[in-house]
Coordinates of C-alpha atoms in Angstrom, one line a residue:
M1 CA 92.1 -77.9 63.8
R2 CA 88.8 -79.6 63.4
T3 CA 86.9 -79.2 60.2
A4 CA 83.5 -78.0 58.8
N5 CA 81.5 -79.2 55.8
L6 CA 80.3 -76.7 53.4
R7 CA 78.0 -79.0 51.5
D8 CA 80.5 -81.5 50.2
L9 CA 83.7 -79.3 50.7
E10 CA 85.6 -80.0 53.8
V11 CA 87.4 -77.0 55.2
S12 CA 89.1 -75.9 58.4
R13 CA 86.3 -74.7 60.7
I14 CA 88.3 -71.4 61.1
G15 CA 89.5 -69.8 58.0
L16 CA 91.5 -66.7 57.1
G17 CA 90.3 -63.7 55.4
A18 CA 93.0 -61.9 53.6
M19 CA 91.3 -58.6 52.7
G20 CA 93.0 -56.5 55.4
M21 CA 96.5 -57.5 54.0
S22 CA 95.7 -55.1 51.1
G23 CA 94.9 -51.9 53.0
A24 CA 91.2 -51.9 53.7
Y25 CA 91.8 -51.1 57.4
G26 CA 94.3 -48.5 56.8
A27 CA 97.9 -48.9 55.5
A28 CA 98.7 -52.5 54.8
T29 CA 101.5 -54.1 56.8
D30 CA 104.6 -55.2 54.9
E31 CA 104.0 -58.0 52.4
A32 CA 106.5 -60.3 54.3
E33 CA 104.4 -60.2 57.4
S34 CA 101.2 -60.9 55.5
I35 CA 102.9 -63.9 53.9
R36 CA 104.3 -65.1 57.3
T37 CA 100.7 -64.9 58.6
I38 CA 99.3 -67.1 55.7
H39 CA 102.1 -69.6 56.2
R40 CA 101.4 -69.7 60.0
A41 CA 97.8 -70.3 59.3
L42 CA 98.6 -73.3 57.1
D43 CA 101.0 -74.6 59.7
L44 CA 98.2 -74.4 62.2
G45 CA 95.8 -76.4 60.0
V46 CA 93.9 -73.5 58.6
T47 CA 92.8 -74.5 55.0
L48 CA 90.3 -72.0 54.0
L49 CA 91.8 -68.9 52.5
D50 CA 89.5 -66.1 51.3
T51 CA 90.3 -63.2 48.9
A52 CA 88.6 -61.3 46.0
E53 CA 89.6 -59.5 42.9
I54 CA 88.3 -56.2 44.3
Y55 CA 90.7 -56.3 47.3
G56 CA 93.5 -54.0 46.3
P57 CA 92.0 -54.2 43.6
Y58 CA 93.9 -57.3 42.3
H59 CA 96.8 -56.9 44.9
N60 CA 95.4 -59.3 47.3
E61 CA 95.0 -62.1 44.9
E62 CA 98.5 -61.6 43.8
L63 CA 99.8 -61.7 47.5
V64 CA 97.9 -64.8 48.2
G65 CA 99.2 -66.4 45.1
R66 CA 102.7 -65.7 46.1
A67 CA 102.2 -67.0 49.6
I68 CA 100.7 -70.3 48.5
K69 CA 103.0 -70.9 45.5
D70 CA 104.7 -74.0 47.1
R71 CA 101.7 -75.0 49.3
R72 CA 98.8 -75.0 46.9
D73 CA 97.7 -78.6 48.0
Q74 CA 97.2 -77.4 51.6
V75 CA 94.7 -74.7 50.5
V76 CA 90.9 -74.5 49.9
L77 CA 91.2 -71.3 47.9
A78 CA 88.2 -69.0 47.7
T79 CA 87.9 -65.8 45.7
K80 CA 85.1 -63.6 44.4
F81 CA 84.1 -61.7 41.3
G82 CA 81.5 -59.2 40.4
F83 CA 82.6 -55.9 42.0
I84 CA 84.7 -55.1 38.8
S85 CA 83.3 -54.9 35.4
H86 CA 85.5 -56.0 32.6
T87 CA 82.8 -55.4 29.9
G88 CA 82.8 -51.7 29.8
G89 CA 80.9 -50.9 32.9
E90 CA 81.7 -47.9 35.1
P91 CA 84.1 -48.3 38.1
G92 CA 82.1 -49.7 40.9
D93 CA 79.4 -51.2 38.8
L94 CA 78.2 -54.7 39.8
D95 CA 78.7 -57.1 36.8
S96 CA 77.9 -60.8 37.1
S97 CA 77.2 -61.3 33.4
P98 CA 78.5 -64.4 31.7
A99 CA 80.9 -62.5 29.7
N100 CA 82.4 -60.6 32.7
I101 CA 82.7 -63.9 34.6
R102 CA 84.7 -65.5 31.9
T103 CA 87.2 -62.6 31.9
A104 CA 87.2 -62.3 35.7
V105 CA 88.1 -65.9 36.3
E106 CA 91.0 -66.0 33.9
G107 CA 92.4 -63.0 35.7
S108 CA 92.0 -64.5 39.2
L109 CA 93.5 -67.8 38.0
K110 CA 96.5 -65.9 36.7
R111 CA 97.0 -63.7 39.8
L112 CA 96.6 -66.7 42.2
G113 CA 99.0 -68.9 40.1
T114 CA 96.7 -71.8 39.9
D115 CA 94.8 -73.8 37.4
H116 CA 91.6 -74.0 39.5
I117 CA 89.7 -72.1 42.2
D118 CA 88.2 -74.3 44.9
L119 CA 85.3 -71.9 45.8
Y120 CA 84.2 -69.1 43.5
Y121 CA 81.7 -66.6 45.0
Q122 CA 79.5 -64.0 43.3
H123 CA 80.6 -61.1 45.5
R124 CA 77.2 -59.3 45.5
V125 CA 74.0 -60.1 43.5
D126 CA 73.9 -58.1 40.3
P127 CA 70.3 -56.9 39.8
S128 CA 70.8 -56.5 36.1
T129 CA 71.8 -60.2 35.5
P130 CA 69.3 -63.0 36.3
I131 CA 71.0 -65.3 38.8
E132 CA 70.2 -68.2 36.6
D133 CA 72.5 -66.8 33.9
T134 CA 75.2 -66.1 36.5
V135 CA 75.0 -69.6 37.9
G136 CA 74.8 -71.2 34.5
A137 CA 78.0 -69.6 33.5
L138 CA 79.7 -70.7 36.7
A139 CA 78.4 -74.2 36.0
H140 CA 80.2 -74.2 32.7
L141 CA 83.4 -73.2 34.6
V142 CA 82.9 -76.2 37.0
T143 CA 82.6 -78.5 33.9
E144 CA 85.8 -77.1 32.6
G145 CA 87.6 -77.6 35.8
K146 CA 88.5 -73.9 36.4
I147 CA 86.4 -73.8 39.5
R148 CA 85.4 -76.6 41.8
H149 CA 82.5 -75.2 43.8
I150 CA 80.0 -72.2 43.5
G151 CA 79.3 -69.7 46.3
L152 CA 77.2 -66.6 46.8
S153 CA 77.8 -63.7 49.0
E154 CA 75.0 -61.7 50.9
A155 CA 72.3 -63.2 48.7
G156 CA 68.6 -63.2 49.8
V157 CA 66.6 -66.3 50.2
D158 CA 64.8 -66.2 46.9
T159 CA 68.0 -65.7 45.0
I160 CA 69.7 -68.5 47.0
R161 CA 66.8 -71.0 46.0
R162 CA 66.8 -70.0 42.3
A163 CA 70.6 -70.3 42.2
D164 CA 70.7 -73.7 43.8
A165 CA 68.0 -75.0 41.3
V166 CA 70.5 -74.3 38.5
H167 CA 73.6 -75.8 40.1
P168 CA 74.4 -76.8 43.7
I169 CA 75.6 -73.9 45.7
T170 CA 78.3 -74.9 48.1
A171 CA 78.4 -71.9 50.5
L172 CA 76.9 -68.6 51.3
Q173 CA 79.3 -65.9 52.6
S174 CA 77.6 -63.2 54.6
E175 CA 78.2 -61.1 57.7
Y176 CA 77.3 -63.0 60.9
S177 CA 78.6 -62.5 64.4
L178 CA 77.5 -61.9 68.0
W179 CA 76.2 -58.5 67.0
T180 CA 75.1 -59.1 63.4
R181 CA 72.4 -61.7 63.6
D182 CA 70.4 -60.9 60.3
P183 CA 70.9 -64.4 58.8
E184 CA 69.3 -66.3 61.7
E185 CA 65.6 -65.8 60.9
R186 CA 65.4 -66.8 57.2
V187 CA 68.8 -67.4 55.7
L188 CA 70.3 -70.0 57.9
P189 CA 67.1 -72.2 57.9
L190 CA 67.1 -72.2 54.1
L191 CA 70.8 -73.1 53.9
R192 CA 70.2 -76.0 56.1
E193 CA 67.2 -77.0 54.1
L194 CA 69.3 -77.1 50.8
G195 CA 72.5 -78.4 52.5
I196 CA 74.4 -75.2 51.8
G197 CA 77.4 -74.3 54.1
F198 CA 77.8 -70.9 55.7
V199 CA 81.0 -68.7 55.8
P200 CA 80.5 -65.7 58.2
Y201 CA 82.8 -62.7 57.3
S202 CA 83.5 -60.0 59.9
P203 CA 82.9 -62.6 62.7
L204 CA 84.6 -60.2 65.1
G205 CA 82.5 -57.1 64.3
R206 CA 85.4 -55.6 62.2
G207 CA 87.6 -55.8 65.3
F208 CA 85.1 -54.2 67.7
L209 CA 84.3 -57.4 69.5
T210 CA 88.0 -57.9 70.3
G211 CA 87.8 -55.0 72.8
Q212 CA 91.0 -53.6 71.4
I213 CA 89.3 -50.5 69.7
R214 CA 88.4 -47.9 72.4
S215 CA 88.3 -44.7 70.4
V216 CA 87.7 -43.7 66.8
S217 CA 91.1 -42.2 66.8
D218 CA 92.6 -45.7 67.1
L219 CA 91.7 -46.0 63.4
E220 CA 93.8 -44.7 60.6
D221 CA 92.4 -41.9 58.5
D222 CA 91.9 -44.3 55.4
D223 CA 90.4 -47.1 57.5
F224 CA 87.0 -47.9 55.8
R225 CA 85.5 -48.5 59.2
K226 CA 85.3 -44.7 59.6
T227 CA 82.3 -44.9 57.2
N228 CA 80.6 -47.7 59.1
P229 CA 77.7 -46.5 61.3
R230 CA 78.7 -48.7 64.2
F231 CA 81.9 -46.7 64.6
A232 CA 80.3 -43.3 64.5
G233 CA 79.3 -40.9 67.3
E234 CA 76.9 -42.1 69.9
N235 CA 76.7 -45.5 68.3
F236 CA 80.4 -46.0 69.0
E237 CA 79.9 -45.3 72.7
H238 CA 77.0 -47.5 72.9
N239 CA 78.9 -50.3 71.2
L240 CA 81.8 -50.0 73.6
G241 CA 79.5 -51.3 76.2
V242 CA 78.6 -54.4 74.0
A243 CA 82.2 -55.1 73.6
D244 CA 82.7 -54.9 77.5
E245 CA 79.9 -57.4 78.0
V246 CA 81.7 -59.8 75.7
R247 CA 84.9 -59.1 77.5
Q248 CA 83.2 -60.0 80.9
I249 CA 82.0 -63.3 79.6
A250 CA 85.4 -64.0 78.1
T251 CA 87.0 -63.6 81.5
E252 CA 84.6 -66.1 83.0
V253 CA 85.4 -68.5 80.2
G254 CA 89.1 -67.9 80.5
A255 CA 89.7 -66.9 76.9
T256 CA 90.0 -63.6 75.0
P257 CA 87.0 -61.7 73.7
A258 CA 87.9 -62.7 70.1
Q259 CA 88.1 -66.4 71.0
V260 CA 84.7 -66.5 72.7
A261 CA 83.1 -64.5 69.9
L262 CA 84.4 -67.1 67.4
A263 CA 83.6 -70.0 69.8
W264 CA 80.0 -68.8 69.9
L265 CA 79.8 -68.8 66.0
L266 CA 81.3 -72.3 66.0
A267 CA 78.6 -73.5 68.5
Q268 CA 76.0 -72.5 66.0
G269 CA 76.6 -75.7 63.8
D270 CA 79.1 -77.9 62.0
D271 CA 78.2 -76.2 58.6
I272 CA 79.7 -72.9 59.6
A273 CA 83.2 -71.8 59.0
P274 CA 84.0 -68.1 59.9
I275 CA 86.9 -66.3 58.2
P276 CA 88.4 -63.8 60.7
G277 CA 90.8 -61.5 58.9
T278 CA 94.2 -60.4 60.1
K279 CA 97.4 -59.3 58.9
R280 CA 99.5 -60.3 61.9
V281 CA 100.7 -63.6 63.1
S282 CA 99.9 -63.0 66.8
R283 CA 96.2 -62.2 66.0
L284 CA 96.0 -65.3 63.7
E285 CA 97.2 -67.5 66.6
E286 CA 94.8 -66.0 69.0
N287 CA 91.9 -66.5 66.6
V288 CA 92.9 -70.2 65.7
A289 CA 93.1 -71.0 69.4
A290 CA 89.3 -70.4 69.5
D291 CA 89.1 -74.0 68.0
S292 CA 89.9 -75.3 71.5
V293 CA 87.5 -73.1 73.5
R294 CA 84.6 -75.1 74.8
L295 CA 81.6 -73.0 75.9
T296 CA 78.9 -74.4 78.2
P297 CA 75.3 -74.1 77.1
E298 CA 75.0 -71.4 79.7
Q299 CA 77.8 -69.4 78.3
V300 CA 76.4 -69.8 74.8
D301 CA 73.1 -68.4 76.0
K302 CA 74.7 -65.6 77.8
L303 CA 76.6 -64.5 74.7
T304 CA 73.4 -64.9 72.5
K305 CA 71.8 -62.4 74.8
V306 CA 74.4 -59.7 74.7
T307 CA 73.0 -56.2 74.2
P308 CA 72.3 -55.4 70.5
P309 CA 74.7 -53.0 68.8
A310 CA 73.6 -49.5 67.7
G311 CA 73.8 -48.7 64.0
D312 CA 73.6 -50.6 60.8
H313 CA 76.5 -53.1 59.9
H314 CA 77.2 -51.3 56.7
N315 CA 76.8 -47.8 55.3
E316 CA 73.6 -46.9 53.4
A317 CA 75.0 -47.7 49.9
Q318 CA 76.4 -51.1 51.0
M319 CA 73.1 -52.0 52.8
R320 CA 71.3 -51.7 49.6
M321 CA 73.4 -54.4 48.1
L322 CA 72.5 -57.0 50.6
D323 CA 69.7 -59.7 50.7
R324 CA 68.8 -59.3 47.0

């Protein structure tokens, strides 16, 4: 597995998102299979593992902690805070106050079974706490050795610049894929100006770009994608055509749709490390094989020009949390 540089943090250029191992996409698979998937990822050279305290909540960090118990030195461990308030806020309140961060990090360290977190992200920008206060508190944790690097998720350009002025930001994690291109106009140029790495989540369009989802009935009743506009009604039917375009190009390349979608992301720069999520070894192996897919400039261009999807990439409430 080749590597990418998120500022001064070297990671495998394909990571593993663990969220789906704790039920976000319907019922979670058995824990043993999830742990096998994490172990197989490490065997294949994947180093960047991504979780968050809200996944589960808490269960996902505990699972990852058990999986890496004897292999911690092979992992660049990333987790996130801010979607759970430990300071008396209501359930679902964003809380990136210094007091909340202090409680959150201690909980994550305990659940993950480690004395440090390699990359600690603010999960969403908290409009009630100045970003300078949040990053200042995180900088203290760096000094104490409890975290090594600071990250943001779905932050806007003004917030990123202000945050980086307080302490170097190592990475931004935001949605980016063949059909979610929002970061390209303003965010990516700023990241490169400041030397910040980029970690795209949902690089396969929440599974749509794999071509495996052909009907909404393929999703379990408690799958959160059923609240996503791209999986609804006429949008879904339109987006099947987008997935078919990707499949056609993949056939020309001699790879799977998932592999060409990831290869396209990797072709966007050496400072990009997508984190496709899966809870199965077979899908993990397919995704990791994208590291060896070489796209020609013509193929990259063809993928860049696939038909845009219909529908926002989050529901209305989630969209309001982006680009603050």
